[in-house]
C-alpha positions as CSV (number, residue, x, y, z in Angstrom):
1,A,0.1,0.0,0.0
2,R,1.3,3.4,-0.8
3,V,2.2,5.6,2.2
4,E,0.9,9.3,2.4
5,S,3.0,10.0,5.5
6,V,5.2,8.6,8.2
7,G,5.3,10.8,11.3
8,A,5.5,10.8,15.0
9,P,2.6,9.2,17.0
10,N,0.5,11.2,19.5
11,A,2.7,12.3,22.1
12,L,0.3,11.0,24.8
13,D,0.8,7.4,23.5
14,A,3.0,5.2,25.5
15,N,6.6,4.8,24.3
16,P,6.2,7.2,21.2
17,D,9.8,6.7,20.3
18,D,9.2,3.0,19.6
19,Y,6.9,3.4,16.6
20,R,5.6,5.8,13.9
21,L,2.1,6.7,12.7
22,V,1.6,5.6,9.1
23,T,-1.2,7.0,6.8
24,F,-2.3,5.6,3.6
25,E,-3.0,7.5,0.3
26,A,-6.6,8.3,-0.3
27,E,-7.3,5.5,-2.8
28,E,-5.7,2.9,-0.4
29,R,-7.9,4.1,2.3
30,G,-11.0,3.3,0.3
31,Y,-9.7,-0.1,-0.8
32,L,-8.6,-1.4,2.5
33,K,-11.7,-0.4,4.3
34,S,-13.8,-2.7,2.0
35,H,-11.1,-5.5,2.2
36,S,-10.8,-5.9,5.9
37,Q,-12.7,-9.2,6.2
38,P,-13.8,-10.0,9.8
39,I,-11.8,-13.3,10.0
40,I,-8.7,-11.6,8.8
41,T,-9.0,-8.6,11.1
42,R,-9.8,-11.0,14.1
43,L,-7.2,-13.5,13.6
44,Y,-4.3,-11.5,12.0
45,N,-5.0,-7.9,12.6
46,D,-4.6,-7.4,8.8
47,Y,-1.2,-7.6,7.0
48,F,0.1,-4.8,4.9
49,R,3.2,-4.1,3.1
50,F,4.4,-0.4,2.9
51,E,6.3,1.3,0.3
52,N,7.0,4.8,-1.2
53,S,8.6,6.4,1.7
54,L,12.5,7.1,2.5
55,D,11.6,6.4,6.1
56,L,11.1,2.8,5.3
57,L,14.4,2.3,3.5
58,T,15.8,0.0,6.2
59,N,16.6,-3.4,4.7
60,E,19.3,-4.5,2.3
61,G,18.3,-4.6,-1.2
62,E,15.5,-1.9,-0.8
63,W,15.3,1.3,-3.0
64,F,13.5,4.4,-3.1
65,L,12.9,6.8,-5.9
66,D,12.2,10.5,-5.1
67,S,10.0,11.5,-8.0
68,S,10.3,15.2,-7.1
69,N,14.0,15.3,-8.1
70,G,14.9,12.0,-9.7
71,D,17.1,10.8,-7.0
72,L,17.4,7.0,-6.5
73,Y,18.2,5.7,-3.1
74,Y,19.4,2.2,-2.7
75,K,20.5,0.2,0.4
76,P,23.3,-2.2,-0.9
77,Y,23.8,-5.8,0.6
78,S,26.9,-6.3,2.7
79,D,28.9,-7.8,-0.2
80,Q,28.1,-5.0,-2.6
81,T,29.9,-1.8,-3.4
82,I,27.7,0.8,-4.7
83,T,30.2,2.3,-7.2
84,D,30.5,-1.0,-8.8
85,L,26.7,-1.6,-9.4
86,A,24.8,-1.1,-12.6
87,F,21.1,-0.4,-12.5
88,V,18.5,-1.5,-15.1
89,I,15.3,0.6,-15.2
90,P,12.7,-1.0,-17.3
91,V,10.2,1.0,-19.4
92,S,7.8,-1.3,-21.1
93,E,5.1,-3.3,-19.1
94,Q,4.8,-5.8,-21.8
95,L,7.6,-7.3,-24.1
96,M,5.5,-9.1,-26.6
97,T,1.7,-9.7,-27.3
98,L,0.4,-12.0,-29.9
99,T,-3.4,-11.5,-30.5
100,G,-5.9,-13.3,-32.8
101,T,-9.6,-13.1,-33.0
102,A,-12.3,-15.4,-31.6
103,G,-15.4,-17.1,-33.0
104,V,-16.7,-20.5,-33.0
105,Y,-14.1,-22.9,-31.6
106,P,-11.4,-22.8,-32.7
107,A,-10.6,-19.3,-33.0
108,T,-11.7,-17.6,-36.3
109,D,-8.7,-16.0,-37.1
110,P,-6.0,-17.1,-34.5
111,V,-2.4,-16.0,-34.4
112,E,-0.7,-19.4,-35.3
113,N,2.2,-21.5,-36.1
114,I,5.1,-19.5,-34.7
115,D,8.1,-20.9,-33.0
116,F,10.4,-19.0,-30.6
117,R,13.8,-20.6,-29.8
118,N,16.5,-19.5,-27.5
119,I,15.3,-15.9,-26.9
120,T,15.5,-14.0,-23.6
121,F,12.9,-11.6,-22.6
122,A,13.9,-9.4,-19.7
123,H,13.1,-6.4,-17.8
124,A,9.5,-5.4,-17.7
125,T,8.0,-3.1,-15.3
126,W,4.4,-2.4,-14.0
127,M,3.6,1.2,-12.9
128,H,0.1,0.7,-11.6
129,P,0.9,0.0,-8.0
130,S,3.0,3.4,-7.9
131,D,0.1,5.5,-9.5
132,H,-2.9,3.9,-7.9
133,G,-1.7,1.3,-5.1
134,Y,-2.2,-2.4,-5.0
135,V,-4.5,-4.5,-2.9
136,E,-4.0,-8.1,-3.7
137,V,-6.8,-10.8,-3.7
138,S,-5.3,-14.2,-4.7
139,W,-2.8,-15.3,-7.3
140,G,-1.4,-11.8,-7.7
141,I,-4.9,-10.6,-9.0
142,Y,-5.7,-7.4,-7.5
143,D,-8.9,-5.4,-6.4
144,E,-9.8,-1.8,-6.7
145,S,-13.4,-2.0,-5.5
146,T,-14.1,0.4,-2.6
147,T,-17.6,-1.4,-1.9
148,A,-16.9,-5.1,-1.7
149,Y,-14.2,-7.8,-1.7
150,K,-14.1,-9.1,-5.2
151,F,-11.7,-10.1,-8.0
152,T,-11.1,-7.4,-10.6
153,D,-7.9,-6.9,-12.6
154,V,-4.8,-8.9,-13.5
155,P,-1.3,-7.4,-13.9
156,P,0.2,-7.3,-17.5
157,A,2.3,-10.2,-18.5
158,A,5.6,-9.8,-20.2
159,I,4.4,-12.2,-22.7
160,L,0.6,-12.3,-23.6
161,L,-1.1,-14.9,-26.1
162,T,-4.7,-14.3,-26.8
163,H,-6.6,-16.7,-29.2
164,A,-3.4,-18.4,-30.2
165,E,-2.8,-21.9,-31.9
166,R,0.4,-23.7,-32.2
167,I,2.6,-21.3,-30.7
168,N,5.8,-22.8,-29.4
169,F,8.5,-21.6,-27.0
170,D,11.6,-23.7,-27.0
171,G,14.7,-22.9,-24.7
172,C,13.5,-19.4,-24.0
173,T,13.9,-17.2,-20.7
174,I,11.6,-14.7,-19.1
175,K,13.1,-12.8,-16.2
176,H,13.1,-9.6,-14.2
177,V,9.4,-9.1,-14.6
178,G,7.3,-6.5,-12.7
179,G,3.9,-8.1,-13.5
180,F,3.2,-11.6,-14.6
181,G,5.5,-13.6,-16.8
182,L,3.4,-15.4,-19.4
183,I,-0.3,-15.4,-19.8
184,A,-2.3,-17.4,-22.4
185,E,-6.1,-16.4,-22.6
186,G,-9.1,-17.1,-24.6
187,K,-9.2,-19.8,-27.3
188,C,-5.6,-20.7,-27.1
189,S,-4.9,-24.2,-28.2
190,E,-1.9,-26.7,-28.9
191,C,0.7,-24.2,-27.6
192,S,3.9,-25.6,-25.9
193,F,6.5,-24.2,-23.5
194,D,9.6,-26.4,-23.3
195,D,13.0,-26.0,-21.6
196,M,12.0,-22.6,-20.3
197,V,13.4,-20.4,-17.6
198,I,11.1,-18.0,-15.8
199,D,12.8,-16.4,-13.0
200,D,12.5,-13.3,-10.7
201,V,8.9,-12.3,-11.4
202,S,6.8,-9.9,-9.1
203,G,3.7,-11.9,-9.8
204,T,2.6,-15.1,-11.1
205,A,4.9,-16.8,-13.5
206,I,2.3,-18.7,-15.7
207,Y,-1.5,-18.0,-16.1
208,F,-3.6,-20.1,-18.5
209,T,-7.2,-18.8,-18.5
210,G,-10.1,-19.4,-20.8
211,P,-12.0,-16.3,-19.6
212,L,-10.4,-13.1,-21.2
213,L,-8.7,-11.2,-18.4
214,V,-10.6,-8.5,-16.5
215,R,-9.4,-5.1,-17.5
216,G,-10.5,-1.9,-15.9
217,G,-12.9,-3.7,-13.8
218,V,-14.9,-5.2,-16.7
219,A,-14.7,-9.0,-17.1
220,G,-13.9,-10.4,-20.6
221,I,-15.9,-13.2,-22.5
222,S,-15.5,-16.6,-21.2
223,Y,-13.8,-19.4,-23.3
224,V,-12.0,-22.7,-22.6
225,L,-8.4,-23.0,-23.7
226,T,-7.1,-26.6,-24.3
227,G,-3.9,-28.5,-25.2
228,L,-1.2,-26.3,-23.5
229,S,2.0,-27.9,-22.1
230,V,4.8,-26.8,-19.9
231,T,7.7,-29.3,-19.8
232,N,11.3,-29.5,-18.8
233,S,11.2,-25.8,-17.3
234,Q,12.4,-24.0,-14.3
235,L,10.3,-21.5,-12.5
236,S,12.0,-19.8,-9.7
237,R,11.9,-16.7,-7.3
238,I,8.2,-16.3,-8.0
239,G,5.8,-13.7,-6.3
240,Q,8.8,-11.4,-5.5
241,D,6.7,-8.4,-4.8
242,F,3.0,-9.7,-4.8
243,W,3.1,-12.5,-2.3
244,G,-0.2,-14.4,-3.1
245,S,1.3,-15.2,-6.7
246,V,1.9,-18.7,-7.7
247,A,4.3,-20.4,-10.1
248,A,1.6,-21.7,-12.5
249,L,-2.3,-21.3,-12.4
250,W,-4.7,-22.5,-14.9
251,N,-8.6,-21.9,-14.9
252,F,-11.3,-23.0,-17.5
253,A,-8.8,-25.1,-19.3
254,R,-8.7,-28.7,-20.7
255,D,-5.8,-31.2,-21.4
256,I,-3.1,-29.1,-19.8
257,T,0.2,-30.9,-19.4
258,F,2.6,-29.9,-16.8
259,E,5.6,-32.4,-16.6
260,D,9.2,-32.7,-15.5
261,N,9.7,-29.0,-14.4
262,E,11.4,-27.6,-11.4
263,L,9.8,-25.0,-9.1
264,F,11.4,-23.2,-6.3
265,H,11.6,-20.1,-4.1
266,L,8.1,-19.4,-4.3
267,S,6.3,-16.9,-2.1
268,Y,3.0,-19.1,-2.1
269,A,2.1,-22.2,-4.0
270,G,3.8,-24.1,-6.7
271,I,0.9,-24.8,-9.1
272,F,-2.8,-23.7,-8.5
273,S,-5.2,-26.1,-10.4
274,R,-8.8,-25.2,-11.0
275,F,-11.6,-26.2,-13.2
276,H,-12.1,-27.9,-15.7
277,G,-9.6,-30.5,-16.6
278,P,-8.4,-33.1,-17.3
279,Y,-4.7,-32.1,-16.3
280,S,-1.5,-34.2,-16.3
281,V,0.9,-33.1,-13.6
282,K,3.7,-35.5,-13.5
283,R,7.4,-35.9,-12.4
284,N,7.7,-32.3,-11.3
285,R,10.1,-31.1,-8.5
286,F,9.0,-28.5,-5.9
287,H,11.2,-27.1,-3.1
288,H,11.5,-23.9,-1.1
289,F,7.7,-22.9,-1.4
290,M,5.2,-21.1,0.8
291,Q,7.9,-18.6,1.8
292,K,5.5,-15.7,2.5
293,M,1.9,-16.9,2.5
294,T,-0.3,-19.4,4.3
295,E,-3.1,-21.8,3.3
296,G,-1.7,-23.7,0.4
297,G,0.9,-26.3,-0.9
298,A,3.4,-27.2,-3.7
299,I,0.3,-28.6,-5.5
300,H,-2.9,-27.0,-4.6
301,T,-6.3,-28.1,-6.2
302,Q,-9.7,-26.8,-6.3
303,T,-13.0,-28.1,-7.9
304,D,-13.9,-31.0,-10.1
305,Q,-11.0,-31.7,-12.3
306,H,-12.5,-34.4,-14.5
307,N,-10.0,-37.4,-14.0
308,S,-6.8,-35.4,-13.7
309,V,-3.7,-37.2,-12.9
310,Y,-0.8,-36.1,-10.4
311,D,1.8,-38.8,-10.4
312,E,5.5,-39.1,-9.4
313,N,6.0,-35.5,-8.0
314,F,8.9,-34.8,-5.6
315,I,8.1,-32.3,-3.0
316,Y,10.5,-31.2,-0.3
317,K,11.9,-28.4,1.9
318,I,8.8,-26.0,2.6
319,D,10.3,-22.8,3.7
320,P,7.9,-20.5,5.6
321,D,8.9,-17.2,6.8
322,G,7.3,-14.1,8.3
323,F,3.6,-14.2,8.1
324,S,3.5,-17.8,6.7
325,A,5.6,-19.0,9.7
326,T,3.4,-17.6,12.3
327,Q,0.0,-18.7,10.8
328,G,0.6,-22.3,9.5
329,R,-1.7,-24.3,7.3
330,W,0.8,-25.6,4.7
331,A,1.1,-29.0,3.1
332,G,3.1,-30.7,0.4
333,I,-0.2,-31.3,-1.5
334,F,-3.3,-29.2,-0.5
335,V,-6.6,-30.6,-1.8
336,D,-8.8,-27.6,-1.4
337,D,-12.5,-26.5,-1.9
338,A,-14.6,-29.2,-3.7
339,S,-11.7,-30.9,-5.4
340,R,-12.9,-34.1,-6.9
341,N,-12.0,-36.5,-9.8
342,I,-8.3,-36.6,-9.1
343,T,-5.9,-39.5,-8.8
344,G,-2.4,-39.4,-7.7
345,D,0.1,-42.1,-7.5
346,S,3.8,-42.5,-6.2
347,N,4.1,-38.9,-5.0
348,V,7.1,-38.3,-2.6
349,I,6.5,-35.6,0.0
350,S,9.2,-34.3,2.3
351,A,7.7,-31.0,3.0
352,K,8.8,-30.6,6.6
353,S,10.1,-27.7,8.3
354,D,11.3,-27.0,12.0
355,L,8.2,-24.6,12.2
356,L,5.6,-27.3,11.2
357,D,3.2,-28.5,13.7
358,P,2.3,-32.0,12.8
359,D,-1.2,-31.6,14.0
360,R,-1.9,-28.6,11.8
361,N,0.6,-29.0,8.9
362,P,0.5,-32.6,7.3
363,N,2.2,-33.5,4.0
364,L,-1.2,-34.0,2.3
365,W,-4.2,-31.9,3.3
366,D,-7.5,-33.2,2.2
367,T,-10.6,-30.9,1.9
368,F,-13.9,-32.1,0.3
369,L,-12.5,-34.9,-1.8
370,P,-15.4,-37.4,-2.4
371,E,-14.1,-38.8,-5.5
372,G,-10.5,-39.8,-6.4
373,S,-7.7,-41.5,-4.8
374,W,-4.0,-40.9,-3.8
375,T,-1.9,-44.2,-3.8
376,N,1.6,-45.2,-3.0
377,T,2.3,-41.8,-1.4
378,H,5.6,-41.7,0.3
379,Y,6.2,-39.3,3.2
380,D,8.5,-38.6,6.1
381,D,8.4,-40.7,9.2
382,D,7.8,-37.9,11.6
383,Q,4.6,-36.3,10.0
384,P,1.2,-37.4,9.5
385,A,0.3,-38.3,6.0
386,Y,-3.1,-36.4,5.6
387,L,-5.6,-34.3,7.4
388,T,-9.3,-34.2,6.7
389,E,-11.1,-30.8,6.9
390,G,-14.8,-30.2,6.9
391,A,-17.4,-30.6,9.8
392,G,-19.3,-33.7,9.5
393,K,-17.5,-35.0,6.5
394,E,-15.7,-38.2,6.3
395,W,-13.9,-39.0,3.1
396,S,-11.9,-42.1,2.6
397,S,-10.1,-41.1,-0.6
398,L,-6.7,-40.5,0.8
399,V,-6.5,-44.2,2.2
400,N,-7.6,-45.8,-0.8
401,G,-4.6,-47.8,-1.8
402,G,-2.7,-46.8,1.2
403,T,-0.1,-44.3,2.2
404,R,3.4,-45.3,3.7
405,R,5.7,-43.8,6.1
406,I,9.3,-43.9,5.1
407,N,12.6,-42.8,6.4
408,W,13.9,-40.5,3.7
409,T,14.9,-42.1,0.5
410,T,14.2,-41.3,-3.1
411,P,12.5,-43.9,-5.1
412,D,14.3,-45.0,-8.1
413,R,11.2,-44.5,-10.3
414,L,11.0,-40.8,-9.9
415,R,12.6,-39.0,-12.8
416,L,14.9,-36.4,-11.1
417,D,17.2,-35.9,-14.1
418,I,16.0,-32.3,-14.8
419,A,18.6,-29.6,-13.9
420,D,18.9,-29.1,-10.2
421,T,19.9,-25.6,-9.6
422,E,20.8,-25.9,-6.1
423,S,23.2,-28.4,-4.4
424,A,21.9,-32.0,-3.3
425,T,22.7,-31.0,0.2
426,L,19.1,-29.4,0.2
427,L,17.8,-32.9,0.9
428,A,20.0,-33.1,4.2
């Protein structure tokens, strides 16, 4: 939230030197009033991140731009020398857009049959938070309503595909992005993203959505996209600024393939999988996730997924910090609201942390899953395999086929041959 002023508190307050009175800009005051949900206010006393004040420049790596005179202030890390640093200031909010037209499926006049190979797309900004503030809802989507709590707009993506068919990215990189990394929307079909690196993204890295994105508070027309794949790729340092963001999110989609990828250093969840399905999520590697937020997991599902398959995924090293460390509710696999028609086999979960409470933070969290099964699930010896949630509901899906506690080993059948960007000592 943008800060209007940082000043001394009322002189009559106790210990006035220990804190400062922070006031919001006018727009934020309206947003935040409508977004203070009772349960959040009661349990957490709300949670804000402040910026746009030199008084708040306290931690290494932070910066402040004085727009009145153009002076840039930066607090270097201990191993940096300010005179040796180079600064890149991005100008564009989007680096490439490919747009076709819609009609009866498939798209009437799609943009189609283009291959991109070994291209780096880097340095995109997003000025909206600086000009108007930013109040996040979920997944990096933000809300500018002053009357109700609802989903409205989506940040711009460095690469945007709209009504696209057979667009293929091979060996490409997207990095240093101020909004989202990659969005495919509308009647997109048969597009592939292989051997990608998406790194250092302020918001969500990949968003596949059938409905056209909301722009200016107005929702677009709903479609269903189909046949998109992400394979052999690395998604890292995601949600750097907007902590509710995820590495990959899909919504109103069919036949999505997400296989043999590595996802790590994530502020929130790894993948967030919603209707429609079916989806194939196999042999992915997740670690250092849920670093800033709570209520989620490396794999997070919602709604009926029409026989989606989640097999042989390797999940380890949950890494809560700050707000997420104090509030809990994490899991390696988080089966959420009305998830159903899902099967998972031979997943390995070692998502433990010294901060985890085994009674609240299991490796597999089951919520409202009346249809589906998880078989041959391997998990650590000192944590429960699953937890059911929902008053009066007793589901047996997680024990169909059984789960097994193990002293940590890596099953031979897991494909872990994709590049590990960190040391094997992470497993220690």
